[in-house]
mmCIF file of C-alpha atoms in Angstrom:
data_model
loop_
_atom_site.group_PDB
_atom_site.id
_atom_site.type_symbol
_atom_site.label_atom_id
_atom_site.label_comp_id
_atom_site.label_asym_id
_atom_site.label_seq_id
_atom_site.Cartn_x
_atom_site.Cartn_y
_atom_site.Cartn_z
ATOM 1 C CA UNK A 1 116.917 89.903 5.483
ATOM 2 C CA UNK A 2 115.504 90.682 2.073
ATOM 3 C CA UNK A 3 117.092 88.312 -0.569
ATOM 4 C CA UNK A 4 117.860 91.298 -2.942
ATOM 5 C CA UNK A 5 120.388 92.952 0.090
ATOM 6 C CA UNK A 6 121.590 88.891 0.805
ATOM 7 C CA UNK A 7 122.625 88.495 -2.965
ATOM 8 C CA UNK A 8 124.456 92.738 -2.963
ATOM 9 C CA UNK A 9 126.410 91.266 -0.035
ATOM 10 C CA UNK A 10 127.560 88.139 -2.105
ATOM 11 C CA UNK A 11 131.132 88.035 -3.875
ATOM 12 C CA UNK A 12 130.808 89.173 -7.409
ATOM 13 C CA UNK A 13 132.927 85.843 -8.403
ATOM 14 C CA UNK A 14 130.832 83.496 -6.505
ATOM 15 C CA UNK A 15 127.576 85.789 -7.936
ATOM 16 C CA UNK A 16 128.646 85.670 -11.156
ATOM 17 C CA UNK A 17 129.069 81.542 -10.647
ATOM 18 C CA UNK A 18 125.769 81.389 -9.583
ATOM 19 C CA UNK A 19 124.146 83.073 -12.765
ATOM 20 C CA UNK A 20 126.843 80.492 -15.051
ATOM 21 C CA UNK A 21 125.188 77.613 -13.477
ATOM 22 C CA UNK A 22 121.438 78.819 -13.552
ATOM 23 C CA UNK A 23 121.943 79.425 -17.127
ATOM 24 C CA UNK A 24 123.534 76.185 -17.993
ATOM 25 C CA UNK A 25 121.382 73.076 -18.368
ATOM 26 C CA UNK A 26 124.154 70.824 -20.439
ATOM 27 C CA UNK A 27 124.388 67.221 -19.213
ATOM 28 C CA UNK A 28 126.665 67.445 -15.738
ATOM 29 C CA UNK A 29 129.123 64.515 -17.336
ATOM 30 C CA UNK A 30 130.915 64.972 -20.937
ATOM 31 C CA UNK A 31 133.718 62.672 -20.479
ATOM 32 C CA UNK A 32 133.148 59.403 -23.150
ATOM 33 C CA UNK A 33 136.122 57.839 -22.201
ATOM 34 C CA UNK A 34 135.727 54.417 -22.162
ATOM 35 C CA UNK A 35 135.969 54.314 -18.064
ATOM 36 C CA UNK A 36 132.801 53.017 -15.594
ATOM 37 C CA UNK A 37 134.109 55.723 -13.234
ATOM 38 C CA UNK A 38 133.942 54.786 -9.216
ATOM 39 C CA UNK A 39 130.677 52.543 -9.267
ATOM 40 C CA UNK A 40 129.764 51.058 -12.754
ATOM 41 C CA UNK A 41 127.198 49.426 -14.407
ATOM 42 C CA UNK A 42 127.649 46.560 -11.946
ATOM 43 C CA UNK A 43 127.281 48.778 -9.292
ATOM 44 C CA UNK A 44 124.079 49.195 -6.488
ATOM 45 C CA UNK A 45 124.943 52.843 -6.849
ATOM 46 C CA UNK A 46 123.668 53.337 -10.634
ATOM 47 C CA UNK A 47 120.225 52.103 -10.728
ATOM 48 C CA UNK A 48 119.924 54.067 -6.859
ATOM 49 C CA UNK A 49 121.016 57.380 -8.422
ATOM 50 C CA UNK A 50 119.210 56.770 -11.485
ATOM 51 C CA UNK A 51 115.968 57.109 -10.119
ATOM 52 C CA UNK A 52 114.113 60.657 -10.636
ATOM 53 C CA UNK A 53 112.197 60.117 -7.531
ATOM 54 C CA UNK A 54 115.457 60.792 -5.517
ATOM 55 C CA UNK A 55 115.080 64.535 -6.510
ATOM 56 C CA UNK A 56 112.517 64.933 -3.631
ATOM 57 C CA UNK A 57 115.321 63.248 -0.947
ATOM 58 C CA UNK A 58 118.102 65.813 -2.571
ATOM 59 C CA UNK A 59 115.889 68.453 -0.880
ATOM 60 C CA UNK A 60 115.667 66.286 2.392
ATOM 61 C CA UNK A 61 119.352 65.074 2.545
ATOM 62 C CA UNK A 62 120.332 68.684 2.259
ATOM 63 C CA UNK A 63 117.951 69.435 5.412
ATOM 64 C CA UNK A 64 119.694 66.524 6.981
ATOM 65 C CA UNK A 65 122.859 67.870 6.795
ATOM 66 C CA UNK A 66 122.056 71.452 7.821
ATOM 67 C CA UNK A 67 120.389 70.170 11.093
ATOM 68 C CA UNK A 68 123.527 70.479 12.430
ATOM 69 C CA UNK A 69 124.201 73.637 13.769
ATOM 70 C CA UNK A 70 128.145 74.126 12.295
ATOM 71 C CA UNK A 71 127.076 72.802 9.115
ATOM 72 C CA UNK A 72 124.371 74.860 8.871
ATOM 73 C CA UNK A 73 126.603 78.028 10.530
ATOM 74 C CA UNK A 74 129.356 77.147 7.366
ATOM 75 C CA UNK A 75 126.397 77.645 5.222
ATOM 76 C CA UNK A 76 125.215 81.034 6.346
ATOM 77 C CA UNK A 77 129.144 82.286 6.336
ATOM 78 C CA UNK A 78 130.543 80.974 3.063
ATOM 79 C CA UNK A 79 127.714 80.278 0.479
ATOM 80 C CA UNK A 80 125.275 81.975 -1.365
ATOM 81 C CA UNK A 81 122.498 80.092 0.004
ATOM 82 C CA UNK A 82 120.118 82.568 1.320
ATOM 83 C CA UNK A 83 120.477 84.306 -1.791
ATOM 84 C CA UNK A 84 120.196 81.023 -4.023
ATOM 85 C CA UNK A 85 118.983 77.963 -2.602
ATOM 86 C CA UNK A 86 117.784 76.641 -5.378
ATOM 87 C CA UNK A 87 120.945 76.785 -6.935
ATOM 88 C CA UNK A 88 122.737 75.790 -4.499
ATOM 89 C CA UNK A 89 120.499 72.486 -4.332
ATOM 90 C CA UNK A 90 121.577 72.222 -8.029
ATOM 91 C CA UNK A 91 124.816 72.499 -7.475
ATOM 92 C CA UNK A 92 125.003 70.239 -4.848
ATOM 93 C CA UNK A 93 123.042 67.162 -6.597
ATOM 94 C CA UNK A 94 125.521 68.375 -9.937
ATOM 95 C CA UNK A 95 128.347 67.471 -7.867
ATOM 96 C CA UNK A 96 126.570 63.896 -6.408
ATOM 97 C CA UNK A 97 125.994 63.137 -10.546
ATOM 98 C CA UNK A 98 129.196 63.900 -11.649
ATOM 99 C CA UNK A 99 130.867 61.474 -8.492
ATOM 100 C CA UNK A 100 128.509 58.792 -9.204
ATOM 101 C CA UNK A 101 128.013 58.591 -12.985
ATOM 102 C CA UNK A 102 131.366 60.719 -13.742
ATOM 103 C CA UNK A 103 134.335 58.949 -15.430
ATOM 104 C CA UNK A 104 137.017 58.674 -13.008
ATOM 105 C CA UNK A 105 138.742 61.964 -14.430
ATOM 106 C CA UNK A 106 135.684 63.349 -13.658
ATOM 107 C CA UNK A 107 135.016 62.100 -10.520
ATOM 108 C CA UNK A 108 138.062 62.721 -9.295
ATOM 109 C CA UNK A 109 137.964 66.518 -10.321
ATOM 110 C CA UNK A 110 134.405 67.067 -8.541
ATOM 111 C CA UNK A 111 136.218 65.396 -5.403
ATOM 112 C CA UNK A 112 139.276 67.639 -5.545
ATOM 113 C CA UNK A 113 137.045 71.228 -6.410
ATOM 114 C CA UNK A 114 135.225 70.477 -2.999
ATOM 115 C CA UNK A 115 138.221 69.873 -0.822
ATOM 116 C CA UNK A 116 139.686 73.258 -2.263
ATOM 117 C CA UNK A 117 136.551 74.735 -1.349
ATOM 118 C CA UNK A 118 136.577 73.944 1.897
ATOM 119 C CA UNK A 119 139.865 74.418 3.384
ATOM 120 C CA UNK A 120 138.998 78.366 3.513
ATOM 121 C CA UNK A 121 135.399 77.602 4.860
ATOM 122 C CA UNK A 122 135.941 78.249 9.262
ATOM 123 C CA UNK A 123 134.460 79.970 11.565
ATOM 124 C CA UNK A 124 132.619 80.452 14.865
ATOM 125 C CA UNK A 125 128.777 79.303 16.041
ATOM 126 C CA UNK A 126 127.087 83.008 17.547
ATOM 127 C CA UNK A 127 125.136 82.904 20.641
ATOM 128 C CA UNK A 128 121.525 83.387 19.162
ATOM 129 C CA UNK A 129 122.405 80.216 17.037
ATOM 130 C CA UNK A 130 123.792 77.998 20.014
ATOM 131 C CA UNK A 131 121.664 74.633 21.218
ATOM 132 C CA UNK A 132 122.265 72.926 24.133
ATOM 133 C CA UNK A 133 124.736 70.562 23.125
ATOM 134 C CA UNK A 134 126.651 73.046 20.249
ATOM 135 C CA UNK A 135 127.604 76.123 22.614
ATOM 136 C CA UNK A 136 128.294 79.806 21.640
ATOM 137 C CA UNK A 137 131.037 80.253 19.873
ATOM 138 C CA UNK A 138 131.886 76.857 18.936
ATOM 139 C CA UNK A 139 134.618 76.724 16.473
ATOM 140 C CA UNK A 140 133.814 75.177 12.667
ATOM 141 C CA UNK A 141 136.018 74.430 9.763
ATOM 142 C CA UNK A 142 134.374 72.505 6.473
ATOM 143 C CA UNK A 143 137.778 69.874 7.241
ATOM 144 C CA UNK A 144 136.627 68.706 10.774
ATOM 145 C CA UNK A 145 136.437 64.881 10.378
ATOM 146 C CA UNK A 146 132.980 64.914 12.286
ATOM 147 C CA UNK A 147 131.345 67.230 10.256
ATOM 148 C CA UNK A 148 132.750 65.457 6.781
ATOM 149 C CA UNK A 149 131.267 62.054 8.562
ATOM 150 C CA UNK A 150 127.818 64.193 8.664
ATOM 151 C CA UNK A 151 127.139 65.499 5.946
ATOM 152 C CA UNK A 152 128.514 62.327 4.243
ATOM 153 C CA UNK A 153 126.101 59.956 6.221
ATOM 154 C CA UNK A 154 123.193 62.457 5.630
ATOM 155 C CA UNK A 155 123.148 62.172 2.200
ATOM 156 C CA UNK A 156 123.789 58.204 1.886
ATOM 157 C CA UNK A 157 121.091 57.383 4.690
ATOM 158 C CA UNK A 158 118.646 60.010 3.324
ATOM 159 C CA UNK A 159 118.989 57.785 -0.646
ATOM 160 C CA UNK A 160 118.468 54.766 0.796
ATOM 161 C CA UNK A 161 115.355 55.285 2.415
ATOM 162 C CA UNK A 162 114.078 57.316 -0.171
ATOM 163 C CA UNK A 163 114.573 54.486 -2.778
ATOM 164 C CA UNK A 164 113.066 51.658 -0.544
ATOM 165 C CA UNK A 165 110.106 54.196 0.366
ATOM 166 C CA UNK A 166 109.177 55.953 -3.178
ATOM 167 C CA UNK A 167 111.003 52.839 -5.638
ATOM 168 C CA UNK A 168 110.921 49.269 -4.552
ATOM 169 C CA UNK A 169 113.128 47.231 -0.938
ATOM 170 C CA UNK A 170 116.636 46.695 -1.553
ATOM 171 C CA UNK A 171 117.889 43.372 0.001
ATOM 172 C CA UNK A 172 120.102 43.958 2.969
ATOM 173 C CA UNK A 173 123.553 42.489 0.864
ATOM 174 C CA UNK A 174 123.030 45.232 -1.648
ATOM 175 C CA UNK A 175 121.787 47.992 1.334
ATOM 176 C CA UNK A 176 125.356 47.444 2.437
ATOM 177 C CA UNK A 177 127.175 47.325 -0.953
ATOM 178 C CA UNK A 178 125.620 50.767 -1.574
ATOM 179 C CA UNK A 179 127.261 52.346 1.660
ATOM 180 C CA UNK A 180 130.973 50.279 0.810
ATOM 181 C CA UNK A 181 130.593 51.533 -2.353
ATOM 182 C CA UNK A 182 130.264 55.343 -1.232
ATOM 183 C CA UNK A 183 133.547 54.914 1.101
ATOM 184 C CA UNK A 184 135.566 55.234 -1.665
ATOM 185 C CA UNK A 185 134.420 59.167 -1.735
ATOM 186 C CA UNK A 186 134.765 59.190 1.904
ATOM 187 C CA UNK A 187 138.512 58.758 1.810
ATOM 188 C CA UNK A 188 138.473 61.040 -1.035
ATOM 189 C CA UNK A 189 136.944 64.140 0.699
ATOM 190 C CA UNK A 190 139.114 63.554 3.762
ATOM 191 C CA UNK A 191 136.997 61.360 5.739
ATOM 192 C CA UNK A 192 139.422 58.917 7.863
ATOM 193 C CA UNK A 193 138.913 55.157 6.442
ATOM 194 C CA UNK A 194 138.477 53.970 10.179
ATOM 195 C CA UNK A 195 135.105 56.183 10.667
ATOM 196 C CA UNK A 196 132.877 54.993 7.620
ATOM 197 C CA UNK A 197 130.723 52.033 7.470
ATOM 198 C CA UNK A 198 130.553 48.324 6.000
ATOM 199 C CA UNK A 199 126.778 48.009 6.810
ATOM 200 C CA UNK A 200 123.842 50.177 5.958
ATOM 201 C CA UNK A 201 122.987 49.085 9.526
ATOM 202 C CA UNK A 202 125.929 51.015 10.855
ATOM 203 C CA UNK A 203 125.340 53.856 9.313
ATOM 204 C CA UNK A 204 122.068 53.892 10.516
ATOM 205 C CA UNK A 205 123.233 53.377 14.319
ATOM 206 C CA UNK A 206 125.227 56.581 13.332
ATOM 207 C CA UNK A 207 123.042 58.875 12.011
ATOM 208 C CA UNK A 208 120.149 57.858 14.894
ATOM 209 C CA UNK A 209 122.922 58.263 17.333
ATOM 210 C CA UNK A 210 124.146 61.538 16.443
ATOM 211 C CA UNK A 211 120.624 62.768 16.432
ATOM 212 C CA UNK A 212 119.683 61.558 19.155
ATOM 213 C CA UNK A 213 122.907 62.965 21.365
ATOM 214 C CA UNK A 214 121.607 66.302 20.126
ATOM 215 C CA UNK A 215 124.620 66.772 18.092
ATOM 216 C CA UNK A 216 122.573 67.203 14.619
ATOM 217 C CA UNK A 217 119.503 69.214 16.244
ATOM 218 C CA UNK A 218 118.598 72.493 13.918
ATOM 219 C CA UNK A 219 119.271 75.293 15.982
ATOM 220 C CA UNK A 220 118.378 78.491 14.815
ATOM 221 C CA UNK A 221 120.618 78.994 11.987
ATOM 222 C CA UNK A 222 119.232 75.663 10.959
ATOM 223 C CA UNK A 223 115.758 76.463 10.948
ATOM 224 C CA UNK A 224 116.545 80.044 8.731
ATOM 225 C CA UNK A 225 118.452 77.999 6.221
ATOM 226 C CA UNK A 226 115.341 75.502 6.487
ATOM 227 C CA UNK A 227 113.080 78.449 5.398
ATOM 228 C CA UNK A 228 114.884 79.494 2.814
ATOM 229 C CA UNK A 229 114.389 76.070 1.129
ATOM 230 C CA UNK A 230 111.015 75.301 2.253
ATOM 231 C CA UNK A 231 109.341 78.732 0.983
ATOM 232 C CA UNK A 232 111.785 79.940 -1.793
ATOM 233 C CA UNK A 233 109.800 83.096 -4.025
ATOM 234 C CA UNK A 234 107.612 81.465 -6.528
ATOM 235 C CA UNK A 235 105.132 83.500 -8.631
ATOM 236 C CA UNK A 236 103.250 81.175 -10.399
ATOM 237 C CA UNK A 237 100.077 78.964 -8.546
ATOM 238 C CA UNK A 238 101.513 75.586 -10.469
ATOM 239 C CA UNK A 239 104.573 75.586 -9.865
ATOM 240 C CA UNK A 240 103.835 76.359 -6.168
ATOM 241 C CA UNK A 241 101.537 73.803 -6.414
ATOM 242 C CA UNK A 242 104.134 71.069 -7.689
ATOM 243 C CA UNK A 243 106.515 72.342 -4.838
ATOM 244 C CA UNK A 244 104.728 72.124 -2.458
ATOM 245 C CA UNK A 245 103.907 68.415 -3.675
ATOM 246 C CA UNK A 246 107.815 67.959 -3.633
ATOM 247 C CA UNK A 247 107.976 69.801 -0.321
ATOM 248 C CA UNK A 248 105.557 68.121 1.372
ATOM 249 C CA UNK A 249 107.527 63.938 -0.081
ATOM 250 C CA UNK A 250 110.826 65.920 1.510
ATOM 251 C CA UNK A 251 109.739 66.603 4.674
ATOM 252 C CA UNK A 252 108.258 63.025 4.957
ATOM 253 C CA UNK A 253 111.941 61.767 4.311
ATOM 254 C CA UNK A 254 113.286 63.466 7.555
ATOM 255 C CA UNK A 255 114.298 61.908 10.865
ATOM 256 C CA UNK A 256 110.519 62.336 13.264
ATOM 257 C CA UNK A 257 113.468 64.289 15.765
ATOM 258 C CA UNK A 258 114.986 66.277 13.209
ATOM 259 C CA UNK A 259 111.541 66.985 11.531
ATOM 260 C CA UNK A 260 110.184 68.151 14.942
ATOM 261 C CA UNK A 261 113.414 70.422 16.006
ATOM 262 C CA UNK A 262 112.791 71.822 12.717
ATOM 263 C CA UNK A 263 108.984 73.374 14.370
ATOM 264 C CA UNK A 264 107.223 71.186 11.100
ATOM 265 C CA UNK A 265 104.238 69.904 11.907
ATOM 266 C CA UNK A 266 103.728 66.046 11.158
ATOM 267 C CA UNK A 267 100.380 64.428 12.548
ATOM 268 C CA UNK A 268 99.317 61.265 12.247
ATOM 269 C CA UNK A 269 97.428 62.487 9.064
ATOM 270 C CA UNK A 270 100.576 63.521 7.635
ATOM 271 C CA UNK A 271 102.241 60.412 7.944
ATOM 272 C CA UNK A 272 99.541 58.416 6.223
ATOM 273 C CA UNK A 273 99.448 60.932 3.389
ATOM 274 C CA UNK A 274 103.117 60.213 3.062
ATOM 275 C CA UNK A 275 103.100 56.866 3.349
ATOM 276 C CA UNK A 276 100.595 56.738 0.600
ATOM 277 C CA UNK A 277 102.412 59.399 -1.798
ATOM 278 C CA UNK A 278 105.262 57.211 -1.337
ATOM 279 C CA UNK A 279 103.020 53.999 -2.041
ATOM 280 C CA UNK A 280 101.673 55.569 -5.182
ATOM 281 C CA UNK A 281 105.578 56.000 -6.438
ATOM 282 C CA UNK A 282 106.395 52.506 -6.029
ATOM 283 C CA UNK A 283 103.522 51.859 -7.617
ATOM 284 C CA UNK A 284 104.575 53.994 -10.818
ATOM 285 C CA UNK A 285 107.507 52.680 -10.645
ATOM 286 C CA UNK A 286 106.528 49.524 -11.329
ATOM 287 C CA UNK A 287 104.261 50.181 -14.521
ATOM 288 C CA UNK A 288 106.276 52.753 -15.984
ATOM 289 C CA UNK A 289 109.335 50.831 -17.951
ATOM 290 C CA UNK A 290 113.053 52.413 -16.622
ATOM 291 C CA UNK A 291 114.016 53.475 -19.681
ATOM 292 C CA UNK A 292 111.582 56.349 -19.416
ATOM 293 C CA UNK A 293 112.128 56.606 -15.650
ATOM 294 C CA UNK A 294 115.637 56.949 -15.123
ATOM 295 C CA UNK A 295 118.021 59.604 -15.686
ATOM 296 C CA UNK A 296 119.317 60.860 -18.921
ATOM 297 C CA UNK A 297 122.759 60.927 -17.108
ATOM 298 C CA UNK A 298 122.509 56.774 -16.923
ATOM 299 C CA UNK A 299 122.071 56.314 -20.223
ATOM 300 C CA UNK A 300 125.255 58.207 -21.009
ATOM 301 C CA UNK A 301 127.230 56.602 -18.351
ATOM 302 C CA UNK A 302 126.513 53.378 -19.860
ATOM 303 C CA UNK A 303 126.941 54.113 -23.219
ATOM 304 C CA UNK A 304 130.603 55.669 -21.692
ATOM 305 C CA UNK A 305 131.468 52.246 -19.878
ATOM 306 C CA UNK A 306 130.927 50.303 -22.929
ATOM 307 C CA UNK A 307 133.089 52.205 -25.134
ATOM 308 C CA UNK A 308 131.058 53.344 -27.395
ATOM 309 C CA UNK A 309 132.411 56.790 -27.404
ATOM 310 C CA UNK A 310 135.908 55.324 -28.508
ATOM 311 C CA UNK A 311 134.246 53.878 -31.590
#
């Protein structure tokens, strides 16, 4: 369907959202309350999220999650994605800054605005979207516990590897602090305490598991919401150039299974371009100094969590 007739059949609120948020580029956190939020300076989570390489795993986390055929079904019924994935990308990484760099009035807020969000999001799977382990009109609601678990895990396993492949190796101690640290949000969006992690290598053996029990294969739905962020409309040869740069790091980043189910090719001359893209990162990111890496959003954060907007 032609994205002009997706966006007419969008809700002139959530429209009219959309065009607020394209227009605004002010930083995603205000808040200079003298608070270090739900991580900290202290924190594995800051210097992760900090890193401006992660923008190419927002793209692939967001994959991640949509390989499953409910989330992805949720998607197609209740946003304006097909209409504005890029924005919705934005929106979605807006929210991840303003939980992990946020003050905890801030946090807590971004937290709250999703679950209200999602206790009208439900619905049913249709047949031409089925797979062989999601069936035909499969119910969904944006509050089942497993789906919560999914998308949460998709976007913590998705910046991990992304930092240890494009930044530098975390040791295993702070692999799992990361993932603790994150449970905290869990609880917040509704996840039961009992079904998160304490070890990176947990959450791991649960996002290879659910993959590989066919659970969080794209079906069809899937793959059109794929398309719609792999070949957005751009007009200009260097910007398509520079996305397709970005594309090509994002698709690297996904599960071989998930990558495949998706119909993108990968050959073995793929893989060593990636693994050499991703070299050349850590290589840059070892030259270039982080103050004129990281995000602008860290720098804030710590100023916040020292106080120095109560002087």
């Amino acid at each position: 369907m032609p994205l002009v007739r997706v966006w007419a059949r969008v809700d002139p609120r959530l429209r009219l959202a959309a065009l607020r948020s394209a227009r605004s580029r002010r930083m995603p956190i205000r808040d200079m309350s003298p608070d270090a939020g739900f991580f900290g300076p202290a924190s594995v989570t800051w210097p992760v999220m900090a890193e401006p390489a992660l923008i190419a795993a927002g793209g692939a986390a967001l994959m991640l999650q949509m390989a499953h055929p409910l989330v992805a079904q949720g998607a197609i019924d209740h946003s304006m994605f097909a209409a504005d994935p890029w924005g919705r990308l934005e929106r979605t990484m807006g929210w991840v800054t303003e939980v992990a760099f946020g003050s905890t009035t801030e946090a807590e807020r971004a937290c709250e605005r999703v679950n209200r969000i999602h206790v009208s999001i439900d619905g049913d799977l249709p047949s031409e979207n089925a797979t062989r382990t999601v069936p035909a009109h499969a119910r969904y609601t944006a509050l089942d516990a497993d789906l919560l678990l999914w998308v949460h895990a998709s976007l913590l396993d998705t910046m991990l590897r992304a930092y240890e492949l494009m930044v530098r190796p975390l040791a295993r101690e702070q692999r799992d602090r990361f993932v603790r640290e994150w449970n905290e949000v869990g609880r917040r969006l509704e996840i039961p305490p009992e079904q998160l992690w304490s070890t990176a290598a947990d959450l791991r053996a649960y996002v290879d598991r659910t993959i590989a029990a066919g659970e969080a294969l794209p079906g069809a739905g899937s793959r059109d919401v794929a398309r719609t962020v792999l070949y957005p409309p751009i007009d200009r040869a260097g910007r398509r150039a520079v996305f397709n740069a970005a594309k090509f790091v994002t698709v690297g980043l996904l599960p071989g299974a998930v990558r495949a189910a998706y119909g993108i090719r990968w050959s073995r001359k793929h893989a060593t371009a990636h693994r050499m893209a991703c070299a050349a990162l850590r290589g840059a990111a070892r030259v270039i100094p982080d103050s004129q890496r990281r995000s602008p959003v860290y720098d804030f954060a710590m100023r916040r969590a020292a106080g120095a907007g109560s002087r």
